[in-house]
Amino acid sequence: MKILLTLLVTFFAGMGAGLGTGFAGMSAAAVISPMLITFLGMEPYMAVGIALSSDVLASAVSAYTYKKNGNLDVKNGLIMMVSVLVFTVVGSWVSSLVPSTTMGTFSVFMTFLLGIKFIVRPVMTTKEAMQGVSAKKRAIQSVVCGIFIGFICGFVGAGGGMMMLLILTSVLGYELKTAVGTSVFIMAFTAFTGAVSHFAIGGTPDWTVWILCVIFTLLWARIAAVFANKAIPKTLNRVTGVILVILGSVVMAFSMFA
C-alpha cells in the first residue's frame, strides 16, 4: 500500500511540476515539495532537495527543446544566471539578519496571479520586436534584472522561475517562447546548485521517491515543451495561464494541510 501511495503521489507531483516547467519555466519545488510533505510525511528540507534535483533534468530537457526550436537566448541567459546566483547568496545572507517572516506562499501566490495575467493579457511580443533592442542594452537589463531576481529569491526563498518569466516578458519584452526557454535554461543551473547544497547538508534522499520524481517530472516537462514550441502564441498563452492557475490553486490547497 505504501509503494502504491508513493507511486501515485510522485506521478501527480511530477506531472504538475513537469507541465509547469515545460510550459512556463516554473520551479518543480513549488509543486513537488508540498505534495511530498503532505502525503508522504517527508521532512521539508529533504522534500525541497528532491524537488530541486527533479527540476535539473526537467529544465535541461525543456531548455534543449526550446533551443532546438530557436526559442532560447543563451547569451543573455548566461549573464542573468550569474547575477541571479550571486545575489541569491546575498539575499540569503541579508535574510538571516532580519526577523523571520511568513513568506512560504509567495511563489504559489505568484504562480496563480501570473496564470491570470497570461489569460487576461497574453504576451504577443514577436521575435522581430525583440531584435529591435540593442545587444548592450539587453545585457545591462539582464544584469539588473538578475540582481533583482536573485536578491528576492534569496531573501524570500522562493519564486525564481515565476519571477524570471514575469520579468523576461513584462520588463525585458521577450516573446513568450523565448522567455520560457531562457527561464528553464537558467533554472537548470540554479536548481542543480540548490540540489547539491541540500543533499550535501541534509544527506542522501529516499532514493525510490527521488528516482520516481525525476522520471515523472522529466517525462511531463518534455511533453509540455514539445507542445509549447508547436503552439501558436495565443494558444500557448491561454494554456500556460490555465496550467499556472490550476497549479497555484492546488498547491495552495496542499500547503494548507502541510
Tab-separated table of N, CA, C and O in Angstrom, residues 122-213:
chain	number	residue	atom	x	y	z
A	122	PRO	N	-2.421	38.347	-22.638
A	122	PRO	CA	-1.405	37.452	-23.221
A	122	PRO	C	-0.199	38.215	-23.753
A	122	PRO	O	-0.305	39.374	-24.158
A	123	VAL	N	0.955	37.552	-23.715
A	123	VAL	CA	2.193	38.124	-24.245
A	123	VAL	C	2.240	37.868	-25.745
A	123	VAL	O	2.371	36.720	-26.184
A	124	MET	N	2.141	38.920	-26.546
A	124	MET	CA	2.099	38.774	-28.000
A	124	MET	C	3.312	39.421	-28.683
A	124	MET	O	3.294	39.695	-29.883
A	125	THR	N	4.357	39.677	-27.909
A	125	THR	CA	5.581	40.242	-28.472
A	125	THR	C	6.175	39.283	-29.506
A	125	THR	O	6.176	38.068	-29.299
A	126	THR	N	6.706	39.805	-30.589
A	126	THR	CA	7.305	38.971	-31.633
A	126	THR	C	8.830	38.967	-31.510
A	126	THR	O	9.411	39.833	-30.843
A	127	LYS	N	9.464	38.009	-32.161
A	127	LYS	CA	10.928	37.961	-32.149
A	127	LYS	C	11.515	39.163	-32.875
A	127	LYS	O	12.609	39.634	-32.535
A	128	GLU	N	10.807	39.656	-33.877
A	128	GLU	CA	11.280	40.829	-34.604
A	128	GLU	C	11.358	42.034	-33.674
A	128	GLU	O	12.314	42.820	-33.723
A	129	ALA	N	10.361	42.179	-32.808
A	129	ALA	CA	10.358	43.291	-31.857
A	129	ALA	C	11.487	43.135	-30.844
A	129	ALA	O	12.125	44.112	-30.439
A	130	MET	N	11.747	41.891	-30.448
A	130	MET	CA	12.849	41.627	-29.505
A	130	MET	C	14.187	42.053	-30.089
A	130	MET	O	15.043	42.602	-29.400
A	131	GLN	N	14.376	41.792	-31.365
A	131	GLN	CA	15.653	42.089	-32.021
A	131	GLN	C	15.885	43.585	-32.193
A	131	GLN	O	16.977	44.017	-32.536
A	132	GLY	N	14.844	44.389	-31.929
A	132	GLY	CA	14.988	45.835	-32.041
A	132	GLY	C	15.749	46.449	-30.887
A	132	GLY	O	16.155	47.621	-30.938
A	133	VAL	N	15.955	45.685	-29.817
A	133	VAL	CA	16.705	46.164	-28.649
A	133	VAL	C	18.188	45.882	-28.862
A	133	VAL	O	18.566	44.780	-29.260
A	134	SER	N	19.041	46.867	-28.599
A	134	SER	CA	20.482	46.703	-28.811
A	134	SER	C	21.056	45.659	-27.866
A	134	SER	O	20.542	45.452	-26.761
A	135	ALA	N	22.127	45.007	-28.311
A	135	ALA	CA	22.758	43.955	-27.513
A	135	ALA	C	23.270	44.501	-26.184
A	135	ALA	O	23.161	43.847	-25.138
A	136	LYS	N	23.826	45.713	-26.202
A	136	LYS	CA	24.359	46.319	-24.978
A	136	LYS	C	23.249	46.585	-23.973
A	136	LYS	O	23.389	46.288	-22.776
A	137	LYS	N	22.147	47.159	-24.457
A	137	LYS	CA	21.015	47.453	-23.574
A	137	LYS	C	20.448	46.170	-22.989
A	137	LYS	O	20.113	46.111	-21.803
A	138	ARG	N	20.322	45.140	-23.818
A	138	ARG	CA	19.784	43.870	-23.349
A	138	ARG	C	20.686	43.250	-22.283
A	138	ARG	O	20.205	42.695	-21.287
A	139	ALA	N	22.001	43.343	-22.471
A	139	ALA	CA	22.940	42.789	-21.498
A	139	ALA	C	22.825	43.512	-20.158
A	139	ALA	O	22.828	42.885	-19.091
A	140	ILE	N	22.742	44.850	-20.223
A	140	ILE	CA	22.610	45.645	-18.990
A	140	ILE	C	21.305	45.304	-18.277
A	140	ILE	O	21.269	45.129	-17.051
A	141	GLN	N	20.231	45.191	-19.045
A	141	GLN	CA	18.933	44.828	-18.472
A	141	GLN	C	18.992	43.449	-17.809
A	141	GLN	O	18.420	43.237	-16.736
A	142	SER	N	19.704	42.521	-18.441
A	142	SER	CA	19.822	41.168	-17.905
A	142	SER	C	20.541	41.158	-16.567
A	142	SER	O	20.156	40.440	-15.635
A	143	VAL	N	21.585	41.972	-16.448
A	143	VAL	CA	22.343	42.062	-15.191
A	143	VAL	C	21.464	42.642	-14.083
A	143	VAL	O	21.371	42.086	-12.981
A	144	VAL	N	20.831	43.766	-14.388
A	144	VAL	CA	19.994	44.444	-13.384
A	144	VAL	C	18.839	43.554	-12.929
A	144	VAL	O	18.585	43.411	-11.728
A	145	CYS	N	18.170	42.944	-13.886
A	145	CYS	CA	17.039	42.078	-13.549
A	145	CYS	C	17.498	40.824	-12.807
A	145	CYS	O	16.815	40.333	-11.908
A	146	GLY	N	18.659	40.300	-13.175
A	146	GLY	CA	19.208	39.137	-12.493
A	146	GLY	C	19.521	39.452	-11.037
A	146	GLY	O	19.295	38.629	-10.142
A	147	ILE	N	20.033	40.649	-10.792
A	147	ILE	CA	20.317	41.085	-9.418
A	147	ILE	C	19.024	41.130	-8.607
A	147	ILE	O	18.958	40.644	-7.474
A	148	PHE	N	18.001	41.708	-9.199
A	148	PHE	CA	16.703	41.833	-8.514
A	148	PHE	C	16.105	40.460	-8.220
A	148	PHE	O	15.686	40.173	-7.089
A	149	ILE	N	16.075	39.587	-9.237
A	149	ILE	CA	15.500	38.250	-9.073
A	149	ILE	C	16.272	37.453	-8.025
A	149	ILE	O	15.689	36.835	-7.129
A	150	GLY	N	17.603	37.464	-8.136
A	150	GLY	CA	18.430	36.703	-7.206
A	150	GLY	C	18.261	37.165	-5.771
A	150	GLY	O	18.124	36.346	-4.855
A	151	PHE	N	18.249	38.482	-5.570
A	151	PHE	CA	18.128	39.011	-4.202
A	151	PHE	C	16.786	38.633	-3.591
A	151	PHE	O	16.721	38.178	-2.450
A	152	ILE	N	15.709	38.808	-4.354
A	152	ILE	CA	14.377	38.494	-3.841
A	152	ILE	C	14.247	37.002	-3.551
A	152	ILE	O	13.706	36.595	-2.515
A	153	CYS	N	14.764	36.166	-4.463
A	153	CYS	CA	14.693	34.715	-4.252
A	153	CYS	C	15.493	34.285	-3.027
A	153	CYS	O	15.067	33.431	-2.258
A	154	GLY	N	16.664	34.876	-2.860
A	154	GLY	CA	17.485	34.552	-1.704
A	154	GLY	C	16.859	35.029	-0.408
A	154	GLY	O	16.907	34.357	0.614
A	155	PHE	N	16.235	36.196	-0.461
A	155	PHE	CA	15.625	36.780	0.735
A	155	PHE	C	14.338	36.059	1.115
A	155	PHE	O	14.083	35.750	2.270
A	156	VAL	N	13.515	35.773	0.095
A	156	VAL	CA	12.223	35.132	0.325
A	156	VAL	C	12.349	33.614	0.354
A	156	VAL	O	11.672	32.924	1.095
A	157	GLY	N	13.236	33.092	-0.509
A	157	GLY	CA	13.445	31.653	-0.568
A	157	GLY	C	12.583	30.935	-1.580
A	157	GLY	O	12.500	29.713	-1.581
A	158	ALA	N	11.922	31.688	-2.465
A	158	ALA	CA	11.047	31.047	-3.455
A	158	ALA	C	10.747	32.015	-4.590
A	158	ALA	O	11.048	33.198	-4.513
A	159	GLY	N	10.144	31.472	-5.636
A	159	GLY	CA	9.620	32.326	-6.705
A	159	GLY	C	10.531	32.582	-7.882
A	159	GLY	O	10.191	33.389	-8.747
A	160	GLY	N	11.687	31.914	-7.950
A	160	GLY	CA	12.652	32.210	-9.006
A	160	GLY	C	12.138	32.041	-10.420
A	160	GLY	O	12.257	32.945	-11.243
A	161	GLY	N	11.555	30.872	-10.704
A	161	GLY	CA	11.077	30.613	-12.050
A	161	GLY	C	9.989	31.567	-12.480
A	161	GLY	O	9.991	32.094	-13.596
A	162	MET	N	9.045	31.828	-11.589
A	162	MET	CA	7.940	32.723	-11.919
A	162	MET	C	8.418	34.164	-12.073
A	162	MET	O	7.961	34.904	-12.947
A	163	MET	N	9.335	34.585	-11.223
A	163	MET	CA	9.857	35.950	-11.322
A	163	MET	C	10.623	36.147	-12.622
A	163	MET	O	10.521	37.188	-13.269
A	164	MET	N	11.389	35.126	-13.015
A	164	MET	CA	12.134	35.227	-14.271
A	164	MET	C	11.196	35.347	-15.460
A	164	MET	O	11.401	36.173	-16.349
A	165	LEU	N	10.150	34.532	-15.479
A	165	LEU	CA	9.209	34.577	-16.587
A	165	LEU	C	8.495	35.924	-16.643
A	165	LEU	O	8.332	36.516	-17.707
A	166	LEU	N	8.084	36.428	-15.483
A	166	LEU	CA	7.397	37.714	-15.422
A	166	LEU	C	8.287	38.846	-15.911
A	166	LEU	O	7.872	39.690	-16.721
A	167	ILE	N	9.530	38.866	-15.468
A	167	ILE	CA	10.445	39.944	-15.852
A	167	ILE	C	10.879	39.821	-17.308
A	167	ILE	O	10.972	40.809	-18.037
A	168	LEU	N	11.122	38.601	-17.759
A	168	LEU	CA	11.527	38.409	-19.152
A	168	LEU	C	10.434	38.866	-20.125
A	168	LEU	O	10.728	39.454	-21.168
A	169	THR	N	9.180	38.617	-19.781
A	169	THR	CA	8.091	39.004	-20.678
A	169	THR	C	7.647	40.447	-20.483
A	169	THR	O	7.448	41.177	-21.452
A	170	SER	N	7.500	40.878	-19.223
A	170	SER	CA	6.932	42.196	-18.942
A	170	SER	C	7.948	43.324	-18.910
A	170	SER	O	7.637	44.461	-19.269
A	171	VAL	N	9.168	43.034	-18.463
A	171	VAL	CA	10.190	44.086	-18.339
A	171	VAL	C	11.151	44.083	-19.531
A	171	VAL	O	11.407	45.128	-20.134
A	172	LEU	N	11.667	42.900	-19.876
A	172	LEU	CA	12.641	42.821	-20.965
A	172	LEU	C	11.982	42.667	-22.344
A	172	LEU	O	12.674	42.722	-23.358
A	173	GLY	N	10.678	42.478	-22.367
A	173	GLY	CA	9.966	42.416	-23.643
A	173	GLY	C	10.253	41.183	-24.475
A	173	GLY	O	10.243	41.234	-25.706
A	174	TYR	N	10.481	40.034	-23.833
A	174	TYR	CA	10.732	38.786	-24.561
A	174	TYR	C	9.431	38.216	-25.114
A	174	TYR	O	8.371	38.326	-24.491
A	175	GLU	N	9.529	37.597	-26.271
A	175	GLU	CA	8.442	36.785	-26.814
A	175	GLU	C	8.286	35.590	-25.882
A	175	GLU	O	9.258	35.097	-25.309
A	176	LEU	N	7.045	35.096	-25.678
A	176	LEU	CA	6.764	34.110	-24.636
A	176	LEU	C	7.611	32.845	-24.737
A	176	LEU	O	8.175	32.396	-23.738
A	177	LYS	N	7.730	32.262	-25.916
A	177	LYS	CA	8.501	31.025	-26.048
A	177	LYS	C	9.971	31.245	-25.702
A	177	LYS	O	10.595	30.419	-25.022
A	178	THR	N	10.527	32.362	-26.152
A	178	THR	CA	11.929	32.662	-25.842
A	178	THR	C	12.106	32.925	-24.357
A	178	THR	O	13.128	32.564	-23.762
A	179	ALA	N	11.096	33.554	-23.737
A	179	ALA	CA	11.152	33.824	-22.299
A	179	ALA	C	11.166	32.522	-21.502
A	179	ALA	O	11.968	32.356	-20.573
A	180	VAL	N	10.293	31.587	-21.876
A	180	VAL	CA	10.243	30.304	-21.172
A	180	VAL	C	11.530	29.521	-21.407
A	180	VAL	O	12.105	28.944	-20.481
A	181	GLY	N	12.004	29.501	-22.656
A	181	GLY	CA	13.238	28.780	-22.979
A	181	GLY	C	14.430	29.309	-22.202
A	181	GLY	O	15.234	28.541	-21.657
A	182	THR	N	14.539	30.629	-22.114
A	182	THR	CA	15.636	31.246	-21.369
A	182	THR	C	15.488	30.989	-19.874
A	182	THR	O	16.464	30.746	-19.172
A	183	SER	N	14.243	31.015	-19.395
A	183	SER	CA	13.982	30.780	-17.978
A	183	SER	C	14.385	29.371	-17.550
A	183	SER	O	15.064	29.187	-16.535
A	184	VAL	N	13.984	28.349	-18.334
A	184	VAL	CA	14.326	26.973	-17.952
A	184	VAL	C	15.826	26.716	-18.103
A	184	VAL	O	16.405	25.893	-17.380
A	185	PHE	N	16.465	27.424	-19.027
A	185	PHE	CA	17.920	27.316	-19.184
A	185	PHE	C	18.616	27.763	-17.905
A	185	PHE	O	19.515	27.089	-17.389
A	186	ILE	N	18.180	28.898	-17.368
A	186	ILE	CA	18.756	29.411	-16.120
A	186	ILE	C	18.397	28.503	-14.947
A	186	ILE	O	19.236	28.197	-14.092
A	187	MET	N	17.140	28.036	-14.924
A	187	MET	CA	16.671	27.207	-13.812
A	187	MET	C	17.422	25.888	-13.709
A	187	MET	O	17.588	25.339	-12.614
A	188	ALA	N	17.898	25.351	-14.834
A	188	ALA	CA	18.644	24.092	-14.793
A	188	ALA	C	19.896	24.245	-13.923
A	188	ALA	O	20.241	23.353	-13.140
A	189	PHE	N	20.553	25.386	-14.045
A	189	PHE	CA	21.780	25.631	-13.275
A	189	PHE	C	21.476	25.989	-11.819
A	189	PHE	O	22.146	25.518	-10.905
A	190	THR	N	20.468	26.833	-11.613
A	190	THR	CA	20.144	27.223	-10.243
A	190	THR	C	19.588	26.035	-9.450
A	190	THR	O	19.881	25.885	-8.260
A	191	ALA	N	18.793	25.188	-10.109
A	191	ALA	CA	18.245	24.010	-9.441
A	191	ALA	C	19.359	23.033	-9.072
A	191	ALA	O	19.341	22.433	-7.988
A	192	PHE	N	20.334	22.869	-9.969
A	192	PHE	CA	21.467	21.980	-9.685
A	192	PHE	C	22.246	22.470	-8.465
A	192	PHE	O	22.588	21.686	-7.571
A	193	THR	N	22.496	23.771	-8.434
A	193	THR	CA	23.217	24.358	-7.290
A	193	THR	C	22.455	24.130	-5.991
A	193	THR	O	23.028	23.735	-4.973
A	194	GLY	N	21.133	24.358	-6.040
A	194	GLY	CA	20.320	24.178	-4.846
A	194	GLY	C	20.243	22.725	-4.407
A	194	GLY	O	20.310	22.424	-3.213
A	195	ALA	N	20.116	21.817	-5.360
A	195	ALA	CA	20.002	20.394	-5.037
A	195	ALA	C	21.281	19.867	-4.391
A	195	ALA	O	21.239	19.140	-3.393
A	196	VAL	N	22.418	20.231	-4.965
A	196	VAL	CA	23.708	19.784	-4.414
A	196	VAL	C	23.883	20.277	-2.979
A	196	VAL	O	24.289	19.515	-2.093
A	197	SER	N	23.552	21.545	-2.733
A	197	SER	CA	23.719	22.099	-1.389
A	197	SER	C	22.765	21.432	-0.396
A	197	SER	O	23.127	21.162	0.744
A	198	HIS	N	21.540	21.134	-0.859
A	198	HIS	CA	20.576	20.485	0.032
A	198	HIS	C	21.039	19.085	0.436
A	198	HIS	O	20.981	18.720	1.607
A	199	PHE	N	21.491	18.300	-0.541
A	199	PHE	CA	21.914	16.943	-0.230
A	199	PHE	C	23.247	16.916	0.528
A	199	PHE	O	23.500	16.022	1.327
A	200	ALA	N	24.092	17.902	0.276
A	200	ALA	CA	25.366	17.986	0.998
A	200	ALA	C	25.116	18.266	2.478
A	200	ALA	O	25.821	17.748	3.351
A	201	ILE	N	24.103	19.057	2.751
A	201	ILE	CA	23.793	19.422	4.138
A	201	ILE	C	22.849	18.419	4.788
A	201	ILE	O	23.046	18.009	5.935
A	202	GLY	N	21.830	17.990	4.036
A	202	GLY	CA	20.789	17.143	4.622
A	202	GLY	C	20.988	15.653	4.462
A	202	GLY	O	20.230	14.860	5.029
A	203	GLY	N	21.978	15.238	3.669
A	203	GLY	CA	22.227	13.813	3.479
A	203	GLY	C	21.490	13.254	2.270
A	203	GLY	O	20.823	13.990	1.550
A	204	THR	N	21.606	11.959	2.057
A	204	THR	CA	21.006	11.331	0.871
A	204	THR	C	19.495	11.250	1.006
A	204	THR	O	18.960	11.092	2.109
A	205	PRO	N	18.783	11.344	-0.110
A	205	PRO	CA	17.315	11.311	-0.076
A	205	PRO	C	16.774	9.888	-0.077
A	205	PRO	O	17.536	8.923	-0.137
A	206	ASP	N	15.458	9.767	-0.018
A	206	ASP	CA	14.780	8.486	-0.229
A	206	ASP	C	14.913	8.201	-1.725
A	206	ASP	O	14.285	8.854	-2.551
A	207	TRP	N	15.721	7.202	-2.085
A	207	TRP	CA	16.071	7.000	-3.488
A	207	TRP	C	14.873	6.612	-4.349
A	207	TRP	O	14.798	6.985	-5.532
A	208	THR	N	13.929	5.875	-3.790
A	208	THR	CA	12.741	5.495	-4.564
A	208	THR	C	11.937	6.731	-4.954
A	208	THR	O	11.550	6.905	-6.120
A	209	VAL	N	11.686	7.590	-3.975
A	209	VAL	CA	10.935	8.821	-4.223
A	209	VAL	C	11.707	9.720	-5.188
A	209	VAL	O	11.141	10.312	-6.108
A	210	TRP	N	13.003	9.806	-4.982
A	210	TRP	CA	13.845	10.666	-5.823
A	210	TRP	C	13.807	10.213	-7.286
A	210	TRP	O	13.590	11.024	-8.184
A	211	ILE	N	13.998	8.916	-7.520
A	211	ILE	CA	14.014	8.385	-8.885
A	211	ILE	C	12.664	8.597	-9.568
A	211	ILE	O	12.595	9.029	-10.727
A	212	LEU	N	11.582	8.305	-8.863
A	212	LEU	CA	10.254	8.459	-9.443
A	212	LEU	C	9.949	9.918	-9.770
A	212	LEU	O	9.412	10.224	-10.841
A	213	CYS	N	10.302	10.823	-8.863
A	213	CYS	CA	10.056	12.255	-9.099
A	213	CYS	C	10.848	12.757	-10.302
A	213	CYS	O	10.330	13.507	-11.140
